[in-house]
Each structure stands twice: as C-alpha cells, then as structure tokens.
Tab-separated table of C-alpha atoms in Angstrom:
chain	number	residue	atom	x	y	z
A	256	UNK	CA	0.000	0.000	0.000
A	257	UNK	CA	2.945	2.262	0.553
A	258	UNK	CA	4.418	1.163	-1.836
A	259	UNK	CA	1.899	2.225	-4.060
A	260	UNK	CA	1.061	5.482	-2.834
A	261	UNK	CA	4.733	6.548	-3.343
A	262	UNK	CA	4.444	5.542	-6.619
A	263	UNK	CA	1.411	7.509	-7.421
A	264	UNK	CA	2.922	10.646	-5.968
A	265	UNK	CA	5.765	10.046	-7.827
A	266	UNK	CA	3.829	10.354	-10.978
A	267	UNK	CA	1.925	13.578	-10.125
A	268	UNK	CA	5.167	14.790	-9.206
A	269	UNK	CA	6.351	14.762	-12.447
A	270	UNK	CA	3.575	15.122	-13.826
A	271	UNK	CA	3.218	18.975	-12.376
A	272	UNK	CA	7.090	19.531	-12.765
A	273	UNK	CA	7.789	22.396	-15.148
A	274	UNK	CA	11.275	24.306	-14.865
A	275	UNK	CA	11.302	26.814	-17.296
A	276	UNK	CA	8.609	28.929	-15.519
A	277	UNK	CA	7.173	29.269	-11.433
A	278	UNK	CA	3.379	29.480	-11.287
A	279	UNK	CA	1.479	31.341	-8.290
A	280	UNK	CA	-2.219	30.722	-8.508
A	281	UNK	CA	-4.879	32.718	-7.294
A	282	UNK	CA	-8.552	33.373	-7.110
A	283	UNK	CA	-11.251	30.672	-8.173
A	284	UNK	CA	-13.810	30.489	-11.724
A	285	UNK	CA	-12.601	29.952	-14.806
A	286	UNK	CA	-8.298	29.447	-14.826
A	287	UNK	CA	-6.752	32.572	-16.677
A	288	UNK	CA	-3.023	32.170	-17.924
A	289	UNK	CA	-1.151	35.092	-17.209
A	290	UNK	CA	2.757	34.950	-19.295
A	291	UNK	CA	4.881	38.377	-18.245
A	292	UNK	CA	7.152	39.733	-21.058
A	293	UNK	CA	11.019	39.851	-21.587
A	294	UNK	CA	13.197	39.885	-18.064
A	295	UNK	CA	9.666	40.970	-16.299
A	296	UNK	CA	8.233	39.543	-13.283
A	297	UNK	CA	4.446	38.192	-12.700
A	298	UNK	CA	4.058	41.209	-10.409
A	299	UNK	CA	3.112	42.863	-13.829
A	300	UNK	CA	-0.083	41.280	-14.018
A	301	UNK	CA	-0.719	42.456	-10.040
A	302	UNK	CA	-3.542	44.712	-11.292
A	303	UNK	CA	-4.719	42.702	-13.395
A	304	UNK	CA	-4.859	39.736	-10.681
A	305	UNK	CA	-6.707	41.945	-8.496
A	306	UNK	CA	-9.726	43.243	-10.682
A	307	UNK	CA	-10.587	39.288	-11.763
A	308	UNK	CA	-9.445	37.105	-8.725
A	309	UNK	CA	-13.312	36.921	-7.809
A	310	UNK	CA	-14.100	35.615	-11.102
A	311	UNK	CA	-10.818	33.759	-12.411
A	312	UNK	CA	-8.550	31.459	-10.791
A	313	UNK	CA	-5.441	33.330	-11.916
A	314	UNK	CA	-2.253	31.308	-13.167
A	315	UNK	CA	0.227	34.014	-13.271
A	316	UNK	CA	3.908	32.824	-14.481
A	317	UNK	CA	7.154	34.315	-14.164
A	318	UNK	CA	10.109	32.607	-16.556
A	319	UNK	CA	12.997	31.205	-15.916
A	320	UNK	CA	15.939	33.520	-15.736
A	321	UNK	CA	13.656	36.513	-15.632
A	322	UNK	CA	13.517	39.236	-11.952
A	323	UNK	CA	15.609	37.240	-10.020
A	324	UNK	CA	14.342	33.396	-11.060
A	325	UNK	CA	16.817	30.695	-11.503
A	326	UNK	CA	17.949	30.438	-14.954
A	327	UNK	CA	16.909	26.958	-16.336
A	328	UNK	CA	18.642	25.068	-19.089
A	329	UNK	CA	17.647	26.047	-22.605
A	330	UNK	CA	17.382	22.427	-24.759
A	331	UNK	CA	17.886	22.337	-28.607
A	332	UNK	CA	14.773	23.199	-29.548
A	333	UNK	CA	14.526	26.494	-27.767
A	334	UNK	CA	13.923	28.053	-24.672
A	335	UNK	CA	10.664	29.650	-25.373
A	336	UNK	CA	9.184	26.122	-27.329
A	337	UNK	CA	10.041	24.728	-24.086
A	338	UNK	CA	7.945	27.832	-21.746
A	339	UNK	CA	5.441	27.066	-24.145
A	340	UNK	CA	5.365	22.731	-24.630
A	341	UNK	CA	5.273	23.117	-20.550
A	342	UNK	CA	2.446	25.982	-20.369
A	343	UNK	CA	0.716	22.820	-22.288
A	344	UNK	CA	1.897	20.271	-19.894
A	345	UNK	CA	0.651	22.416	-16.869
A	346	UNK	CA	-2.592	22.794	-18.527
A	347	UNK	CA	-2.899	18.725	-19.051
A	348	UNK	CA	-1.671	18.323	-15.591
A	349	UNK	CA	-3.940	20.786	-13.676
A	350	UNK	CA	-6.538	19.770	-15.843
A	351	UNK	CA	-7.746	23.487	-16.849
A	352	UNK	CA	-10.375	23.182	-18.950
A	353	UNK	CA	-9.930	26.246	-21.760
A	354	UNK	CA	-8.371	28.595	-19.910
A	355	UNK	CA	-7.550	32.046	-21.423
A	356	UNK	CA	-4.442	32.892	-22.001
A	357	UNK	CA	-2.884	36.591	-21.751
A	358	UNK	CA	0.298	37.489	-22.409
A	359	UNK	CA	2.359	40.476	-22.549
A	360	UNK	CA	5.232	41.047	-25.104
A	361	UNK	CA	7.037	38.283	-25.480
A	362	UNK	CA	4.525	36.864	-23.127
A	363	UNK	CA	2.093	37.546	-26.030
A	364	UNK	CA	4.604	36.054	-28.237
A	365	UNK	CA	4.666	32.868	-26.140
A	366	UNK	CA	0.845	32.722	-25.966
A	367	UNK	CA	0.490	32.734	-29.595
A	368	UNK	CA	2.765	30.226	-30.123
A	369	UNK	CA	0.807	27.556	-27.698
A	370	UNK	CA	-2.460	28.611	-29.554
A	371	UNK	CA	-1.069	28.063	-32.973
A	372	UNK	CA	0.609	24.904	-31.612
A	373	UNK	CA	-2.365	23.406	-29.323
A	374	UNK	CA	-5.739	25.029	-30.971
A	375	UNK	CA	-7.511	22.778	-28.491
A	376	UNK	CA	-6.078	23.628	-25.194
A	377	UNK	CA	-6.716	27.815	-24.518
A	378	UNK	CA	-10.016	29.242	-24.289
A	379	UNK	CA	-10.036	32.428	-25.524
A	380	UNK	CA	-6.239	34.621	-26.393
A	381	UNK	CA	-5.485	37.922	-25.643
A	382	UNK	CA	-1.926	39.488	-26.819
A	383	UNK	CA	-0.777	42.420	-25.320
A	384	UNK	CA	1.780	44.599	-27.581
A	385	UNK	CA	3.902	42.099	-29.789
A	386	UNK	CA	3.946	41.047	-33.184
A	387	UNK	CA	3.783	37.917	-34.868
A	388	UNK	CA	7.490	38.805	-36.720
A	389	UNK	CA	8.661	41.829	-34.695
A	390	UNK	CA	11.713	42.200	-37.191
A	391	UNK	CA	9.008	42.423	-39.939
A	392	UNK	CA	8.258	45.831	-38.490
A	393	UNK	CA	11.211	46.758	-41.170
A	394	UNK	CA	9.915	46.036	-44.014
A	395	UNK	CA	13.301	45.499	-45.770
A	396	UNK	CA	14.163	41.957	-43.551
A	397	UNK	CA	13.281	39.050	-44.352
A	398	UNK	CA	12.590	36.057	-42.773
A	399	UNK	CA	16.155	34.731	-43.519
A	400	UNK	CA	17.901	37.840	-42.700
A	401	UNK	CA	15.818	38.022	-38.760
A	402	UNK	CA	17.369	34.981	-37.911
A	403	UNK	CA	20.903	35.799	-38.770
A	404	UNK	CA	19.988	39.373	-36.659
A	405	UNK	CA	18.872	37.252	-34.066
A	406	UNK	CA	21.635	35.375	-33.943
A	407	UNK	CA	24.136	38.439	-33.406
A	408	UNK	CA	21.922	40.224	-31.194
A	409	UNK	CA	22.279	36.666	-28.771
A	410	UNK	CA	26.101	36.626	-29.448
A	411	UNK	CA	26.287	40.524	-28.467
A	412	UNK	CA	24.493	39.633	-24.974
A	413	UNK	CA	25.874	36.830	-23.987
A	414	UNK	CA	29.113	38.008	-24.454
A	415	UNK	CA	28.722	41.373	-22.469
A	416	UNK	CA	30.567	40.336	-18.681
A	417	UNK	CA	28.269	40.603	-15.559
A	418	UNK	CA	29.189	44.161	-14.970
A	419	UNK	CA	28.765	45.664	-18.509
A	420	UNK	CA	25.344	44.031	-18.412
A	421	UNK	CA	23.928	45.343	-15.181
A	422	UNK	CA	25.715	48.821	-16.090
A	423	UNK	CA	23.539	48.449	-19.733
A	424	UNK	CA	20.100	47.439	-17.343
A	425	UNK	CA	20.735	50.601	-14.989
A	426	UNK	CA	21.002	52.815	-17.443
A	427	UNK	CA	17.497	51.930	-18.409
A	428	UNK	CA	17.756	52.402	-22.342
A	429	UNK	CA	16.238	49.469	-23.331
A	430	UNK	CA	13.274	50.390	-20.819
A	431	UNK	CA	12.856	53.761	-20.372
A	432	UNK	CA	10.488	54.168	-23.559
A	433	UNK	CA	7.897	51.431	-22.318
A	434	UNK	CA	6.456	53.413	-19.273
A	435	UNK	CA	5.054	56.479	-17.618
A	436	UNK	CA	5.404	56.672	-14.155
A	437	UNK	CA	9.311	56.804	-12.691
A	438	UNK	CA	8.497	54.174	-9.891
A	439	UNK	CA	7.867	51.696	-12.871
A	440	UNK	CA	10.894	52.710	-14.668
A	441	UNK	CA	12.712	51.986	-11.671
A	442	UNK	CA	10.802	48.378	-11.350
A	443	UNK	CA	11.873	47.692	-14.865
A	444	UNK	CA	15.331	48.427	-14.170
A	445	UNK	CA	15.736	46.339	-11.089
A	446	UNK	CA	13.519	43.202	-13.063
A	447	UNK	CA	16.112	43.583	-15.940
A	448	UNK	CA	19.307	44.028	-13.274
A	449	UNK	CA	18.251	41.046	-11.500
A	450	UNK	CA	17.811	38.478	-14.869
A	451	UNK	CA	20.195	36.230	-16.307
A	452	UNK	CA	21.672	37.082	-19.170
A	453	UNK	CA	22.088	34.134	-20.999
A	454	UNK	CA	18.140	33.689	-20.588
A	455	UNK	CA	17.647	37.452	-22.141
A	456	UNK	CA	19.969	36.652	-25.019
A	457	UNK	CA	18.135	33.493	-25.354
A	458	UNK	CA	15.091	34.373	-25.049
A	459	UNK	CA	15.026	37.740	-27.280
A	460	UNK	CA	16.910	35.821	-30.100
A	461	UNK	CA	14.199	33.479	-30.728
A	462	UNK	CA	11.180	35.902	-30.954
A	463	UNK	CA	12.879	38.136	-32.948
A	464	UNK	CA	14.419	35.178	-34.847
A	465	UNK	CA	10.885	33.956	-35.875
A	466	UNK	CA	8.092	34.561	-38.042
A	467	UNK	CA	4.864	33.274	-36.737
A	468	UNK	CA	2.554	34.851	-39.219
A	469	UNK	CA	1.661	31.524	-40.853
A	470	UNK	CA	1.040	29.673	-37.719
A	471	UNK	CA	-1.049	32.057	-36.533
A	472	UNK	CA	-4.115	31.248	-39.011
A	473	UNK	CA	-4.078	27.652	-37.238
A	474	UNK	CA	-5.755	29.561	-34.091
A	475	UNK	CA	-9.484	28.527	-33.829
A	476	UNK	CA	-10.232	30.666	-30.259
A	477	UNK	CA	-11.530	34.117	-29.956
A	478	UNK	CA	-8.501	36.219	-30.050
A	479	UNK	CA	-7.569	40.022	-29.126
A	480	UNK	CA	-4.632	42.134	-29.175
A	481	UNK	CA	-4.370	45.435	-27.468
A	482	UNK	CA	-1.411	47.747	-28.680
A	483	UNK	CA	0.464	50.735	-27.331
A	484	UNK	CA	2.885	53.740	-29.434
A	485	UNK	CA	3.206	55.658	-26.887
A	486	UNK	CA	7.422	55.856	-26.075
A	487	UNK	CA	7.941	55.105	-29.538
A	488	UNK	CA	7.654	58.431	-31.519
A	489	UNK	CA	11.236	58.867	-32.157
A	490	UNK	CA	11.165	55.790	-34.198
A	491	UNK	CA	8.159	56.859	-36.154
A	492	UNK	CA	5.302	55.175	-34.513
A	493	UNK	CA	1.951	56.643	-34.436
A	494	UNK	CA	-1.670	55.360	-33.598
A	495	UNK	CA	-1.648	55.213	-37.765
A	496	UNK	CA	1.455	53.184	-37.710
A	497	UNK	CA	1.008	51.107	-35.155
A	498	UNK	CA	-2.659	50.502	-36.060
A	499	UNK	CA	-1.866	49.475	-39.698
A	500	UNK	CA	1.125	46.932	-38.786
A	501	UNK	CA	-1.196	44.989	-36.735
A	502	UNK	CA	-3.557	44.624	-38.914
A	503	UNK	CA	-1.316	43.759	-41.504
A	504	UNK	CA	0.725	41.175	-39.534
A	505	UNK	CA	-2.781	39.694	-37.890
A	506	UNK	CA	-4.551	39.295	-41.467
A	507	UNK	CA	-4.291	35.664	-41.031
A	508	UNK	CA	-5.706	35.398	-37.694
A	509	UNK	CA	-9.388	34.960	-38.313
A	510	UNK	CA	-11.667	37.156	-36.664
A	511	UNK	CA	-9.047	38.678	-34.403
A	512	UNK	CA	-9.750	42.315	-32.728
A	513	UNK	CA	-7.491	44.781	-33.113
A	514	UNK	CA	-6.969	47.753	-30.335
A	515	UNK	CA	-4.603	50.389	-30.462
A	516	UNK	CA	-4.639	52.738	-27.214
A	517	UNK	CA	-3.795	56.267	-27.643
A	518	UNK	CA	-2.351	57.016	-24.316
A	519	UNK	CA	-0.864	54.011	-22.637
A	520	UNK	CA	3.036	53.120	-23.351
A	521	UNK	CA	4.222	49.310	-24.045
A	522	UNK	CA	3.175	48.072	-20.264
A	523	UNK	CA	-0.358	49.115	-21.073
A	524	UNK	CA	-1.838	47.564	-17.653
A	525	UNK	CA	0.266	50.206	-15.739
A	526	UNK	CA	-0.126	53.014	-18.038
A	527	UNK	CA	-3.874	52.691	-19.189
A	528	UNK	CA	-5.428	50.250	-16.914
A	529	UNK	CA	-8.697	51.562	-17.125
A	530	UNK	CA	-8.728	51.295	-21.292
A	531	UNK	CA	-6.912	47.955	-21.060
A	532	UNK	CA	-9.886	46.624	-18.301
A	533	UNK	CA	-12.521	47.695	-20.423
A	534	UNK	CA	-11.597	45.876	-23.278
A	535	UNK	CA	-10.555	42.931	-21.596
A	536	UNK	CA	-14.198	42.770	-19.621
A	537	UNK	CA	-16.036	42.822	-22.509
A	538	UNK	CA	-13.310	40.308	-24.003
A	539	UNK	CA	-13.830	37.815	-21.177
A	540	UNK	CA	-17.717	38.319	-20.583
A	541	UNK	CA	-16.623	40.095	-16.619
A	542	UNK	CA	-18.579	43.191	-16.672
C-alpha cells in the first residue's frame, strides 16, 4: 500500500514539474493564464490579478531567468518552445479546462505560439503589444535575414561580462520608452538588473528570430490584441502606424480584434489600466 502510494505521488510529481517557468495561482472560476514579457516579473499582471481574482482562478507565471528566477537550461529546440510545450503540460496536468491565455510582449509572443501549436487547449487569447514577426516591423528583412539578426543580437548579450550588463540594465535604455510613471521605470530596471543574461539573449533571439505569421491562421479561439505607441515616436510610430502593422501582420488570424490605445506606453496595464480593463471585460464576458 505504501508502496503504491509513493508511486502515485511520484507520478503527479512529475507530472506537475515544469522548470522553465514558477506558477502562483490565485482566485477561483474559470483558470486565466497570465505569461509576463522579456526579463519581467508576474508582479506585472498584479492589477490585473486583483480586478478578476473573484471571477478567475489566476495562473500568473514568471520565466525562468527573468527578476531574479533561476535560470533553467535552454534544450535544442529552444527556450521559449520549451515555456510554451510546458504551459501545455501544466494545462494537461492541472486539468484546466480552456483557460484564457494573456500574455504580454514576449509573453504575447509565447501565448500565440501555444495557440497556434495546441488550438484545443486555450479558451479564448489575448496578446498584449507584440507582433507575430517583430523584425518584420522593417519592411526590408526578411525572414532569412531576422534569424541571422537574431543570432548576433544573442552573441552581443551573452558576451557582455556581468558588470557591462547590469551597467547596460541601470542605465534603463532598453526600458525607459515602455512606461510612464518613474516608480515603474525603476521596477523595470531592477527586473532587468536582476535576470540572467544568458536567458535574455536566449530568449530575445528566438522571438525576434521567428516569423509566426503563418502559424497564426491555425488559431481557432476568440482572439484580441491590445497595442500601445506611446514611447515610440522617435522611431516613427503613431496610432496610424502602429494601427496598420497589426492589422497587416494579424490578417491571417481569423476574426481577431485589433486595439490600439492612444495614451498608454508598451506596459499598457500600468499606463492605461482603465482602457486595457474595459476591453478585456467585454473580451472575457466580466462586466
């Protein structure tokens, strides 16, 4: 008999084992999937947690390697195939039947990916701010041409030492852009400071190494993405812009809404929470 029960929690040991991503669960209703972006924390769904807690039993994941987590071994295939295979193995295992799934930035990118991989398993899909081929944003690279970008852009990071990478976080230029308020730059900072590297460079390679504008029109689920341009003017973007390179990098996704805020910067739950709510109660049937 003991014998036995070992053995059986054994196997829903390992069945529940995922290392490429810590899970803190909260509320009860319907399970909501909640993937942060690049180097970011879980805490940036804390807003979100509260306002649907009541009415969602939120799954809210922080990555591997990302605001202080333990960097966990990136296999052949990918690091971010492997976030997303396990999202799909946690679903199986805690048997969440069609959860949504919300992610921001490359947590969007992530979230797409499972979709387009496992039409059956999510619910519904929101994206938050990311592209299906980011480096298709110039429209002078090619497929072939973002993954030999990629490629450098992982070489440049992983070769930077500790210091000269935590010197490059603190000076906040990669994150400076994608926020209002000063006490979130200052989050940002410290969630980049505190990541691993090797798990940035790996990470950011292979979403802006990949083109998932194909795989997208395998999605069966209501879908929405809410964008931001806000941060971004010196680069040219506009609500125009912005607006238009959706749409044009969604036309596959059938029936997909398409919501461009005119106020909010990249981390549009912080900076527009009220515009980003409204949409997203309506979106999940909350109000």
């Amino acid at each position: 008999m003991k014998k036995t029960l070992f053995a059986t929690l054994l196997i829903s040991t390992s069945l529940m084992a995922q290392d490429s991503f810590r899970v803190q669960v909260t509320g009860k209703g319907q399970p909501i999937i909640l993937i942060p972006g690049l180097s970011s924390s879980g805490e940036t769904w804390d807003t979100t947690v509260a306002r649907y807690q009541d009415r969602f039993e939120c799954h809210v994941l922080t990555l591997a390697g990302f605001a202080g987590a333990p960097r966990a071994a990136s296999p052949e295939g990918g690091m971010l195939a492997k976030v997303r295979d396990e999202i799909a193995e946690y679903i199986h295992s805690r048997k969440l039947s069609k959860p949504v799934v919300i992610g921001h930035s490359l947590g969007g990118f992530i979230a797409m990916d499972l979709a387009a991989r496992y039409p059956d398993l999510p619910g519904k899909l929101v994206i938050v701010d990311t592209y299906p081929f980011t480096m298709g944003l110039n429209p002078n690279v090619t497929p072939a041409q973002a993954k030999t970008i990629a490629v450098q852009i992982r070489k440049g990071i992983a070769g930077m030492s500790q210091e000269a990478y935590e010197a490059y976080a603190m000076a906040g230029t990669s994150t400076n852009n994608m926020v209002t308020s000063e006490a979130n730059r200052k989050r940002l900072i410290e969630w980049a400071r505190t990541s691993d590297r090797l798990s940035v460079a790996d990470a950011l390679a292979e979403m802006l190494g990949a083109d998932l504008r194909e795989e997208i029109a395998t999605i069966r689920v209501p879908a929405m993405v809410l964008a931001a341009w806000r941060g971004n003017e010196s680069v040219g973007a506009s609500y125009q812009v912005v607006d238009k390179n959706m749409h044009d990098q969604y036309s596959t996704l059938a029936g997909v809404e398409i919501h461009v805020s005119d106020t909010a910067r990249h981390f549009i739950m912080w900076d527009d929470p009220q515009w980003m709510f409204g949409h997203l109660d309506r979106f999940l049937g909350a109000k």
